[in-house]
Coordinates of C-alpha atoms and ligand atoms in Angstrom, one line a residue:
X25 CA -16.1 14.4 16.7
X26 CA -16.0 10.6 16.5
X27 CA -14.6 8.7 13.6
X28 CA -18.2 8.1 12.4
X29 CA -19.0 11.8 12.5
X30 CA -15.8 12.5 10.5
X31 CA -16.6 9.9 7.9
X32 CA -20.2 11.2 7.7
X33 CA -18.8 14.7 6.9
X34 CA -16.5 13.3 4.2
X35 CA -19.3 11.2 2.7
X36 CA -21.7 14.2 2.7
X37 CA -19.2 15.9 0.4
X38 CA -19.4 13.3 -2.3
X39 CA -20.8 14.2 -5.6
X40 CA -22.0 10.7 -6.4
X41 CA -24.6 9.8 -3.8
X42 CA -25.0 6.1 -4.5
X43 CA -22.4 3.6 -5.6
X44 CA -23.7 1.2 -8.2
X45 CA -23.9 0.4 -11.8
X46 CA -21.7 2.7 -13.9
X47 CA -24.5 3.7 -16.3
X48 CA -26.8 4.4 -13.5
X49 CA -24.2 6.6 -11.8
X50 CA -23.7 8.5 -15.0
X51 CA -27.4 9.0 -15.7
X52 CA -28.1 10.3 -12.3
X53 CA -25.1 12.6 -12.0
X54 CA -25.6 16.3 -11.7
X55 CA -22.8 18.8 -11.1
X56 CA -23.4 21.2 -8.2
X57 CA -20.8 23.9 -8.5
X58 CA -21.3 26.7 -6.0
X59 CA -20.6 30.2 -7.3
X60 CA -18.1 30.9 -4.5
X61 CA -15.5 28.2 -3.9
X62 CA -12.0 28.1 -2.5
X63 CA -9.8 25.0 -2.4
X64 CA -8.1 26.0 0.9
X65 CA -11.4 26.5 2.6
X66 CA -12.7 23.0 1.5
X67 CA -9.5 21.0 1.8
X68 CA -8.1 22.5 5.0
X69 CA -10.0 25.2 6.9
X70 CA -13.4 23.5 7.0
X71 CA -11.9 20.4 8.5
X72 CA -9.8 22.4 11.0
X73 CA -13.0 23.9 12.2
X74 CA -14.5 20.5 12.8
X75 CA -11.5 19.0 14.6
X76 CA -8.2 20.9 14.5
X77 CA -6.3 17.9 15.9
X78 CA -7.2 15.4 13.2
X79 CA -4.3 14.2 11.1
X80 CA -4.2 15.5 7.5
X81 CA -0.7 14.6 6.5
X82 CA 2.0 12.3 7.7
X83 CA 5.4 13.4 6.3
X84 CA 8.0 10.7 6.2
X85 CA 11.5 12.1 6.0
X86 CA 14.3 10.5 4.0
X87 CA 15.6 8.8 7.1
X88 CA 12.2 7.3 7.7
X89 CA 11.1 9.4 10.7
X90 CA 7.4 10.3 10.4
X91 CA 5.8 13.6 11.5
X92 CA 2.0 14.2 11.6
X93 CA 0.4 17.4 10.6
X94 CA -3.1 18.1 11.7
X95 CA -5.7 20.1 9.7
X96 CA -5.4 22.8 12.5
X97 CA -1.7 23.0 12.1
X98 CA -1.9 23.4 8.3
X99 CA -4.6 26.0 8.7
X100 CA -2.6 28.0 11.2
X101 CA 0.7 27.9 9.2
X102 CA -1.1 28.8 5.9
X103 CA -3.0 31.7 7.6
X104 CA 0.3 33.1 8.8
X105 CA 2.1 32.5 5.5
X106 CA -0.8 34.3 3.8
X107 CA -0.1 37.4 6.0
X108 CA 3.6 37.1 5.1
X109 CA 2.9 37.0 1.4
X110 CA 0.4 39.8 1.5
X111 CA 3.1 41.9 3.3
X112 CA 5.4 41.1 0.4
X113 CA 2.9 42.5 -2.0
X114 CA 1.1 39.4 -3.3
X115 CA -2.3 40.2 -4.8
X116 CA -5.1 38.2 -6.2
X117 CA -4.1 36.6 -9.4
X118 CA -0.3 36.7 -8.7
X119 CA 1.6 33.5 -9.5
X120 CA 3.4 31.8 -6.6
X121 CA 5.8 29.1 -7.6
X122 CA 6.2 26.1 -5.3
X123 CA 9.5 24.3 -6.1
X124 CA 9.4 21.6 -3.5
X125 CA 9.1 17.9 -3.2
X126 CA 6.2 16.4 -1.4
X127 CA 5.8 17.7 2.2
X128 CA 3.9 20.0 4.5
X129 CA 5.5 23.1 3.1
X130 CA 3.8 22.4 -0.3
X131 CA 0.3 22.2 1.2
X132 CA 1.0 25.3 3.4
X133 CA 2.1 27.3 0.3
X134 CA -0.9 26.1 -1.7
X135 CA -3.4 27.0 1.0
X136 CA -1.8 30.4 1.7
X137 CA -1.9 31.3 -2.0
X138 CA -5.5 30.2 -2.3
X139 CA -6.4 32.3 0.7
X140 CA -5.1 35.4 -1.1
X141 CA -6.7 34.4 -4.4
X142 CA -3.2 33.9 -5.8
X143 CA -2.3 31.2 -8.4
X144 CA 0.0 28.3 -7.4
X145 CA 2.6 27.3 -10.0
X146 CA 3.8 23.8 -9.0
X147 CA 7.4 23.1 -10.2
X148 CA 9.3 19.9 -10.1
X149 CA 12.5 19.9 -8.0
X150 CA 14.5 18.0 -10.6
X151 CA 14.0 20.7 -13.2
X152 CA 17.3 22.2 -14.3
X153 CA 18.0 26.0 -14.6
X154 CA 16.7 26.2 -18.2
X155 CA 13.4 24.4 -17.4
X156 CA 12.9 26.7 -14.4
X157 CA 13.8 29.8 -16.3
X158 CA 11.3 29.0 -19.0
X159 CA 8.4 28.4 -16.6
X160 CA 9.2 31.2 -14.1
X161 CA 9.6 33.7 -16.9
X162 CA 6.6 32.6 -19.0
X163 CA 4.4 32.7 -15.9
X164 CA 5.8 35.9 -14.5
X165 CA 5.9 34.4 -11.0
X166 CA 6.3 36.8 -8.2
X167 CA 7.3 34.4 -5.4
X168 CA 9.2 31.1 -5.3
X169 CA 9.0 28.9 -2.3
X170 CA 11.8 26.3 -2.4
X171 CA 14.5 24.5 -0.5
X172 CA 18.1 25.6 0.0
X173 CA 19.3 23.0 -2.5
X174 CA 17.5 24.7 -5.3
X175 CA 19.0 28.2 -4.6
X176 CA 22.0 27.8 -6.9
X177 CA 19.8 27.0 -9.9
X178 CA 17.6 30.0 -9.1
X179 CA 20.6 32.3 -8.6
X180 CA 21.8 31.4 -12.0
X181 CA 18.6 32.7 -13.6
X182 CA 17.3 35.3 -11.2
X183 CA 18.6 38.3 -13.2
X184 CA 16.4 37.2 -16.1
X185 CA 13.3 37.1 -14.0
X186 CA 12.2 40.8 -13.5
X187 CA 8.9 39.7 -11.9
X188 CA 10.4 37.6 -9.3
X189 CA 10.3 39.6 -6.0
X190 CA 11.1 37.1 -3.3
X191 CA 12.5 33.6 -2.8
X192 CA 11.6 31.7 0.3
X193 CA 13.5 28.7 1.5
X194 CA 12.4 26.1 4.0
X195 CA 15.7 26.1 5.8
X196 CA 17.6 29.3 6.6
X197 CA 19.8 30.3 3.7
X198 CA 21.6 33.5 2.9
X199 CA 20.0 35.4 0.0
X200 CA 16.5 34.0 0.6
X201 CA 13.7 34.7 3.0
X202 CA 13.2 32.1 5.8
X203 CA 9.9 30.4 5.3
X204 CA 9.5 29.1 8.8
X205 CA 10.9 32.1 10.6
X206 CA 8.5 34.4 8.6
X207 CA 5.6 32.2 9.5
X208 CA 6.5 32.1 13.2
X209 CA 6.7 35.9 13.2
X210 CA 3.5 36.6 11.4
X211 CA -0.1 36.9 12.7
X212 CA -2.7 34.8 10.9
X213 CA -4.5 36.5 8.1
X214 CA -7.8 37.7 9.6
X215 CA -10.0 36.9 6.6
X216 CA -9.2 35.1 3.4
X217 CA -10.0 36.7 0.0
X218 CA -13.3 35.6 -1.4
X219 CA -12.8 33.6 -4.5
X220 CA -15.3 32.4 -7.1
X221 CA -15.3 28.8 -8.4
X222 CA -14.3 30.3 -11.7
X223 CA -11.3 32.2 -10.4
X224 CA -7.8 31.0 -11.3
X225 CA -6.1 28.8 -8.7
X226 CA -3.4 26.7 -10.2
X227 CA -1.2 26.7 -13.2
X228 CA 0.5 23.5 -14.2
X229 CA 2.8 23.1 -17.2
X230 CA 2.2 20.1 -19.4
X231 CA 4.8 17.3 -19.4
X232 CA 6.2 18.6 -22.6
X233 CA 6.1 15.2 -24.2
X234 CA 5.5 16.5 -27.7
X235 CA 6.8 20.1 -27.6
X236 CA 7.5 23.0 -25.3
X237 CA 5.4 22.8 -22.2
X238 CA 2.3 24.9 -22.0
X239 CA 1.0 26.7 -18.9
X240 CA -2.4 25.3 -18.2
X241 CA -4.5 27.7 -16.1
X242 CA -7.1 26.1 -13.8
X243 CA -9.9 27.5 -11.7
X244 CA -10.8 26.6 -8.1
X245 CA -13.7 24.5 -9.5
X246 CA -11.3 22.0 -11.1
X247 CA -11.0 20.4 -7.7
X248 CA -14.7 19.5 -7.9
X249 CA -14.2 18.3 -11.4
X250 CA -11.8 15.7 -10.2
X251 CA -14.1 14.3 -7.6
X252 CA -16.3 11.8 -9.5
X253 CA -13.3 9.8 -10.6
X254 CA -11.6 9.9 -7.2
X255 CA -14.8 8.8 -5.5
X256 CA -15.3 5.9 -7.8
X257 CA -11.7 4.5 -7.9
X258 CA -11.9 4.5 -4.1
X259 CA -15.1 2.5 -3.8
X260 CA -17.3 3.6 -0.9
X261 CA -15.0 6.5 0.0
X262 CA -14.0 7.5 2.5
X263 CA -13.8 4.5 4.8
X264 CA -12.3 4.3 8.2
X265 CA -8.5 3.6 7.9
X266 CA -8.2 5.1 4.4
X267 CA -4.9 6.7 3.8
X268 CA -3.5 7.9 0.5
X269 CA -0.1 8.0 -1.1
X270 CA 1.3 8.6 -4.5
X271 CA 5.0 8.5 -5.7
X272 CA 3.9 11.0 -8.4
X273 CA 5.2 14.4 -7.3
X274 CA 2.6 16.9 -6.4
X275 CA 4.0 19.2 -9.0
X276 CA 2.1 17.2 -11.6
X277 CA -1.6 17.0 -12.1
X278 CA -1.6 13.3 -11.4
X279 CA 0.0 13.5 -7.9
X280 CA -1.8 16.7 -6.9
X281 CA -5.2 16.1 -8.3
X282 CA -5.7 12.3 -8.7
X283 CA -4.8 11.9 -5.0
X284 CA -3.5 14.7 -2.7
X285 CA -6.0 17.5 -2.8
X286 CA -9.1 15.4 -3.4
X287 CA -8.2 13.2 -0.5
X288 CA -8.0 16.2 1.8
X289 CA -11.3 17.5 0.4
X290 CA -12.8 14.3 1.8
X291 CA -10.8 14.6 5.0
X292 CA -8.8 11.5 4.3
X293 CA -5.1 11.7 5.5
X294 CA -2.3 11.5 3.0
X295 CA 1.4 10.5 3.3
X296 CA 4.2 12.6 1.8
X297 CA 7.6 11.3 1.1
X298 CA 10.4 12.4 -1.3
X299 CA 11.6 9.8 -3.6
X300 CA 14.3 11.1 -5.9
X301 CA 14.0 8.1 -8.1
X302 CA 11.1 5.6 -7.8
X303 CA 12.3 2.5 -5.9
X304 CA 9.9 -0.4 -5.7
X305 CA 11.3 -1.9 -2.5
X306 CA 11.2 1.5 -0.7
X307 CA 7.6 2.0 -2.0
X308 CA 6.5 -1.3 -0.6
X309 CA 8.2 -0.6 2.8
X310 CA 6.4 2.8 3.0
X311 CA 3.0 1.3 2.2
X312 CA 3.5 -1.3 4.9
X313 CA 5.0 1.0 7.6
X314 CA 2.4 3.8 7.1
X315 CA -0.5 1.4 6.5
X316 CA -1.3 3.1 3.2
X317 CA -4.5 1.8 1.6
X318 CA -5.2 4.0 -1.3
X319 CA -2.6 4.6 -4.1
X320 CA -2.2 6.5 -7.3
X321 CA 0.7 4.7 -9.1
X322 CA 1.7 5.8 -12.7
X323 CA 2.2 2.9 -15.1
X324 CA 6.0 3.2 -14.9
X325 CA 5.9 2.7 -11.1
X326 CA 3.6 -0.3 -11.5
X327 CA 6.0 -1.8 -14.1
X328 CA 9.0 -1.3 -11.8
X329 CA 7.1 -2.9 -8.9
X330 CA 6.2 -5.9 -11.1
X331 CA 9.9 -6.3 -11.9
X332 CA 11.0 -6.2 -8.3
X333 CA 10.7 -8.7 -5.5
X334 CA 7.2 -9.4 -4.1
X335 CA 5.8 -7.0 -1.6
X336 CA 6.3 -7.7 2.1
X337 CA 3.6 -9.4 4.1
X338 CA 1.1 -7.3 5.8
X339 CA 0.3 -4.7 3.1
X340 CA -3.4 -4.0 2.9
X341 CA -4.1 -2.0 -0.3
X342 CA -7.8 -1.1 -0.9
X343 CA -7.6 0.9 -4.1
X344 CA -5.2 1.7 -6.9
X345 CA -5.5 4.3 -9.6
X346 CA -3.1 4.7 -12.5
X347 CA -2.9 6.8 -15.6
X348 CA -1.0 9.3 -17.6
X349 CA 0.2 6.7 -20.0
X350 CA -1.0 3.5 -21.5
X351 CA -1.2 0.8 -18.8
X352 CA -1.7 -2.3 -20.9
X353 CA -3.6 -5.4 -20.0
X354 CA -0.7 -7.3 -18.5
X355 CA -0.6 -5.4 -15.2
X356 CA -4.2 -6.0 -14.3
X357 CA -3.9 -9.6 -13.2
X358 CA -0.5 -9.1 -11.6
X359 CA -1.9 -6.2 -9.5
X360 CA -4.9 -8.2 -8.3
X361 CA -2.8 -11.2 -7.5
X362 CA 0.3 -9.6 -6.0
X363 CA -0.9 -6.2 -4.7
X364 CA -4.3 -7.5 -3.7
X365 CA -6.3 -4.8 -5.5
X366 CA -7.2 -4.1 -9.1
X367 CA -5.7 -1.2 -11.0
X368 CA -8.3 1.4 -12.1
X369 CA -7.0 3.1 -15.2
X370 CA -7.7 6.7 -15.8
X371 CA -7.3 8.9 -18.8
X372 CA -7.0 12.6 -18.8
X373 CA -4.6 15.4 -19.6
X374 CA -3.4 18.5 -17.7
X375 CA -6.0 20.5 -19.6
X376 CA -8.9 18.2 -18.5
X377 CA -8.0 15.4 -16.2
X378 CA -9.8 12.3 -15.1
X379 CA -12.5 12.1 -17.7
X380 CA -12.3 8.4 -18.5
X381 CA -11.9 5.6 -16.0
X382 CA -11.9 1.8 -15.9
X383 CA -13.2 0.8 -12.5
X384 CA -13.3 -2.8 -11.5
X385 CA -16.4 -3.3 -9.4
X386 CA -18.5 -0.8 -11.3
X387 CA -18.0 -2.0 -14.8
X388 CA -16.8 -5.1 -16.6
X389 CA -13.2 -4.1 -17.3
X390 CA -12.0 -4.7 -20.8
X391 CA -8.3 -5.3 -20.5
X392 CA -6.4 -2.8 -22.6
X393 CA -9.2 -0.3 -22.6
X394 CA -9.2 2.9 -20.6
X395 CA -12.8 2.4 -19.7
X396 CA -15.8 4.8 -20.0
X397 CA -16.6 8.4 -19.3
X398 CA -16.6 9.2 -15.6
X399 CA -20.0 10.4 -14.3
X400 CA -20.3 14.1 -15.1
X401 CA -18.0 14.0 -18.1
X402 CA -18.9 13.7 -21.7
X403 CA -16.2 12.2 -23.9
X404 CA -16.4 11.2 -27.6
X405 CA -14.2 10.1 -30.5
X406 CA -14.7 12.7 -33.2
X407 CA -13.6 13.0 -36.8
X408 CA -11.9 16.0 -38.5
X409 CA -15.2 17.8 -38.8
X410 CA -16.0 17.5 -35.1
X411 CA -18.7 14.8 -35.7
X412 CA -18.7 11.8 -33.4
X413 CA -17.3 8.7 -35.1
X414 CA -19.3 5.5 -35.3
X415 CA -18.2 2.7 -32.9
X416 CA -14.9 1.1 -33.8
X417 CA -13.7 3.9 -36.0
X418 CA -10.5 5.7 -35.0
X419 CA -10.7 9.5 -34.4
X420 CA -9.6 12.1 -31.9
X421 CA -10.7 11.8 -28.3
X422 CA -12.6 14.9 -27.3
X423 CA -14.3 16.3 -24.2
X424 CA -17.4 18.4 -24.1
X425 CA -16.6 22.0 -23.4
X426 CA -18.0 23.5 -20.2
X427 CA -16.8 20.6 -18.1
X428 CA -15.9 21.7 -14.5
X429 CA -12.6 19.9 -14.8
X430 CA -11.6 21.8 -17.9
X431 CA -8.8 24.4 -17.9
X432 CA -9.5 28.1 -18.3
X433 CA -6.9 28.7 -20.9
X434 CA -3.2 28.3 -21.9
X435 CA -1.1 31.0 -20.3
X436 CA -0.3 33.7 -22.9
X437 CA -1.1 31.3 -25.8
X438 CA -4.5 32.5 -27.1
X439 CA -4.0 30.8 -30.5
X440 CA -3.2 27.5 -28.9
X441 CA -6.2 27.9 -26.6
X442 CA -8.5 28.6 -29.6
X443 CA -7.1 25.7 -31.5
X444 CA -7.8 23.4 -28.7
X445 CA -11.6 24.0 -29.0
X446 CA -13.7 22.9 -31.9
X447 CA -17.4 23.9 -31.5
X448 CA -18.7 22.1 -28.4
X449 CA -15.6 19.9 -28.0
X450 CA -12.2 20.2 -26.6
X451 CA -9.8 18.2 -28.8
X452 CA -7.3 16.2 -26.7
X453 CA -4.7 15.6 -29.5
X454 CA -5.0 11.9 -28.7
X455 CA -6.3 9.3 -31.1
X456 CA -8.6 6.5 -29.9
X457 CA -11.5 4.3 -30.6
X458 CA -14.8 3.9 -28.8
X459 CA -16.5 0.6 -29.1
X460 CA -20.2 -0.2 -29.3
X461 CA -20.4 -0.6 -25.5
X462 CA -18.9 2.8 -24.9
X463 CA -15.4 1.7 -23.9
X464 CA -12.5 3.8 -25.1
X465 CA -9.1 2.5 -26.3
X466 CA -6.1 4.8 -26.6
X467 CA -4.2 4.5 -29.9
X468 CA -1.6 7.2 -29.8
X469 CA -0.9 10.9 -29.5
X470 CA -1.7 12.5 -32.7
X471 CA 2.0 13.3 -33.3
X472 CA 3.1 9.7 -32.4
X473 CA 1.0 8.0 -35.0
X474 CA 3.0 5.9 -37.5
X475 CA 2.1 6.0 -41.1
X476 CA 3.3 2.8 -42.7
X477 CA 2.3 1.5 -46.2
X478 CA -0.9 3.4 -46.1
X479 CA -1.9 2.3 -42.6
X480 CA -2.1 4.6 -39.6
X481 CA -0.7 2.7 -36.7
X482 CA -1.0 3.7 -33.0
X483 CA 2.1 2.7 -31.0
X484 CA 0.2 1.9 -27.8
X485 CA -1.4 -1.4 -29.0
X486 CA 2.0 -2.7 -30.2
X487 CA 3.8 -1.6 -27.1
X488 CA 1.2 -3.2 -24.9
X489 CA 1.5 -6.4 -26.8
X490 CA 5.3 -6.4 -26.6
X491 CA 5.0 -5.8 -22.8
X492 CA 3.1 -9.1 -22.4
X493 CA 6.3 -11.0 -23.3
X494 CA 7.9 -12.2 -20.1
X495 CA 11.4 -10.9 -21.1
X496 CA 10.2 -7.3 -21.7
X497 CA 10.3 -4.7 -19.0
X498 CA 9.3 -1.7 -21.2
X499 CA 8.8 -1.0 -24.9
X500 CA 8.4 2.0 -27.1
X501 CA 7.2 1.9 -30.7
X502 CA 8.0 4.6 -33.2
X503 CA 8.1 5.1 -36.9
X504 CA 11.4 5.4 -38.7
X505 CA 11.8 6.8 -42.2
X506 CA 11.4 4.2 -44.9
X507 CA 11.7 4.8 -48.6
X508 CA 8.9 2.4 -49.6
X509 CA 6.5 2.5 -46.7
X510 CA 6.9 6.2 -45.7
X511 CA 7.6 4.9 -42.2
X512 CA 8.6 1.5 -40.8
X513 CA 7.6 0.3 -37.4
X514 CA 10.5 0.1 -34.9
X515 CA 10.3 -1.3 -31.4
X516 CA 12.8 0.0 -28.8
X517 CA 12.8 -2.5 -25.9
X518 CA 14.2 -2.6 -22.4
X519 CA 14.7 -6.2 -21.2
X520 CA 13.9 -7.5 -17.7
X521 CA 16.9 -8.4 -15.6
X522 CA 18.4 -11.7 -16.6
X523 CA 16.6 -11.9 -20.0
X524 CA 18.6 -13.1 -23.0
X525 CA 18.7 -11.1 -26.2
X526 CA 19.4 -14.0 -28.5
X527 CA 16.5 -14.8 -30.8
X528 CA 14.2 -12.4 -28.9
X529 CA 13.8 -9.8 -31.7
X530 CA 12.3 -12.4 -34.0
X531 CA 10.1 -13.8 -31.2
X532 CA 8.8 -10.3 -30.4
X533 CA 8.0 -9.6 -34.1
X534 CA 6.2 -12.9 -34.3
X535 CA 4.3 -12.1 -31.2
X536 CA 2.9 -8.9 -32.7
X537 CA 2.2 -10.6 -36.0
X538 CA 0.2 -13.4 -34.2
X539 CA -1.6 -11.4 -31.6
X540 CA -2.4 -8.2 -33.5
X541 CA -1.6 -8.2 -37.1
X542 CA 1.3 -8.5 -39.5
X543 CA 0.9 -5.0 -40.8
X544 CA 1.7 -3.4 -37.4
X545 CA 4.5 -5.8 -36.5
X546 CA 7.9 -4.1 -36.0
X547 CA 10.4 -4.4 -38.8
X548 CA 13.2 -3.4 -36.5
X549 CA 13.8 -4.2 -32.8
X550 CA 16.5 -2.4 -30.8
X551 CA 17.4 -3.3 -27.3
X552 CA 18.4 -0.5 -25.0
X553 CA 19.2 -0.1 -21.3
X554 CA 16.6 2.6 -20.7
X555 CA 14.1 4.7 -22.5
X556 CA 14.1 8.5 -22.5
X557 CA 11.4 9.7 -20.2
X558 CA 9.9 13.0 -19.0
X559 CA 10.1 13.8 -15.4
X560 CA 6.6 12.2 -15.0
X561 CA 7.8 8.9 -16.3
X562 CA 6.3 9.2 -19.8
X563 CA 8.2 7.8 -22.7
X564 CA 9.4 10.5 -25.0
X565 CA 8.9 8.9 -28.4
X566 CA 9.8 12.2 -30.0
X567 CA 13.4 11.9 -28.6
X568 CA 13.6 8.3 -29.8
X569 CA 12.6 9.4 -33.3
X570 CA 15.2 12.2 -33.3
Ligands
ATP26 P1 2.5 17.9 -23.8 O1 1.1 18.3 -24.0 O2 3.4 19.1 -23.4 O3 3.1 17.2 -25.0 P2 1.7 15.7 -22.2 O4 0.5 15.7 -23.1 O5 2.4 14.5 -22.0 O6 2.6 16.9 -22.6 P3 0.1 15.6 -19.8 O7 -1.0 16.6 -19.8 O8 0.8 15.4 -18.5 O9 1.3 16.2 -20.7 O10 -0.3 14.2 -20.3 C1 -1.5 13.9 -20.8 C2 -1.4 12.9 -21.9 O11 -1.0 11.6 -21.4 C3 -2.7 12.6 -22.6 O12 -3.1 13.6 -23.6 C4 -2.4 11.2 -23.2 O13 -1.7 11.3 -24.4 C5 -1.6 10.6 -22.2 N1 -2.4 9.7 -21.3 C6 -3.0 10.0 -20.2 N2 -3.7 8.9 -19.7 C7 -3.5 7.9 -20.5 C8 -3.9 6.5 -20.6 N3 -4.7 6.0 -19.6 N4 -3.5 5.8 -21.6 C9 -2.8 6.3 -22.6 N5 -2.3 7.6 -22.6 C10 -2.7 8.4 -21.6
MG27 MG1 -0.7 17.2 -23.9

């Protein structure tokens, strides 16, 4: 098929038929969730049937060499891996852990698992033995697909994992099955298992920002649930030349579902590359070399890019999504000026991702706000009784139950699952405000809220204000015990390279007093070299408090 045919197929899969005014798109939107649905069929096999040679993935190795993977090659390898896994006893519903950085093996493992109706458990390669033991044992995973480097960590814990039958490694290693040799020796699975849209497909553990991570079980339909947001942050999607990349590992919902799988659903090629630690110069080089046009960049990545040297000439970025943490107003202008594209901010959580979005081009962006409900999703700010709050009043952000992007349940935590729902709403555990125009502003996680002198203070607004100061690279705001005020506001600040500390604490306190209000201004400012972060780059305020 020609490029035009290919694009037409991608466009025909869109859930939003006409790009336009946000309200109109929302009013017209109707979900169309088929009863039978399988992620591998949609994201890989159906494209392979159309043109097996078309590039799905470009993998860029650490040394910079690039290797293309076609949809046909991914289909063939995943069909064979499915046969291998079936022969090892994998059945519908079994958990298959994928402990790998971005690359073709991740997609092949995902697709093979979906073809058997199994559940993929994405795991982050930098997890230590304890983190792995917790997730592998909690999920009862039967298979781990990993690389040789991770074997020592697994060997340490393997005796405590009675459900773990086989470990596959992507390079030949003693004590593990050989991923590629087994694929080469197997015949393709003759027919994939039929799955319903409602059948479990993926289990992702939350970031663990506020407590022990929870296994969040998702159905095949959650892919469809992500599409309205992906379609709108990439205006007029797909276009000829579109190519996606995210530095966020595919083990997290952001990397996997804000970019990787939805892009393949639309037949748009993606780039994979392993970055041990985010490096702005390397990111710019990759974007330029691979002609990447569509990005999902977590706020931390954007902040590091802003701090670094300007991007090289010749980058041509068409769309940028960001989310997972507060973005703040300061990055919007910078991105437009320096990266050449606006940042579209998203809000969601592992349990129900991509439900709010701030899309330049479809709505008047209010800097500092996360935007409005994405077409197809109903979001509100509710009070303790579950009643929607009037505009401007702070409450808990909630998503209407029954949303296709919503999780099925927490793994083995029926009480936590039940507690998450309140009548028609799923409570996010995040506090926010919705204004009269329907724009949502994030205040804080319920547990991060600061109670000071009778006020409830959300750290985000103060952090975002501090970040507008030219000497501030990153800021976290927490409450510290105070005999008079219950808690006092404290700012923990990382300075930009070359910034001088003298007099800055007072200047920052004054900035917040002037720009927001004296009652939320920090009483203490501490300067640190770095902030404690989760593997996803989220600030762990809990750790700072402790
Ligand atoms: P845990 O639930 O284990 O504490 P976590 O909530 O950090 O971990 P995730 O599901 O990865 O794990 O993160 C979702 C959370 O990230 C949201 O509930 C919200 O607190 C925060 N978040 C996401 N998008 C935004 C945004 N645009 N602005 C501010 N915060 C955001
Ligand atoms: Mg959470």
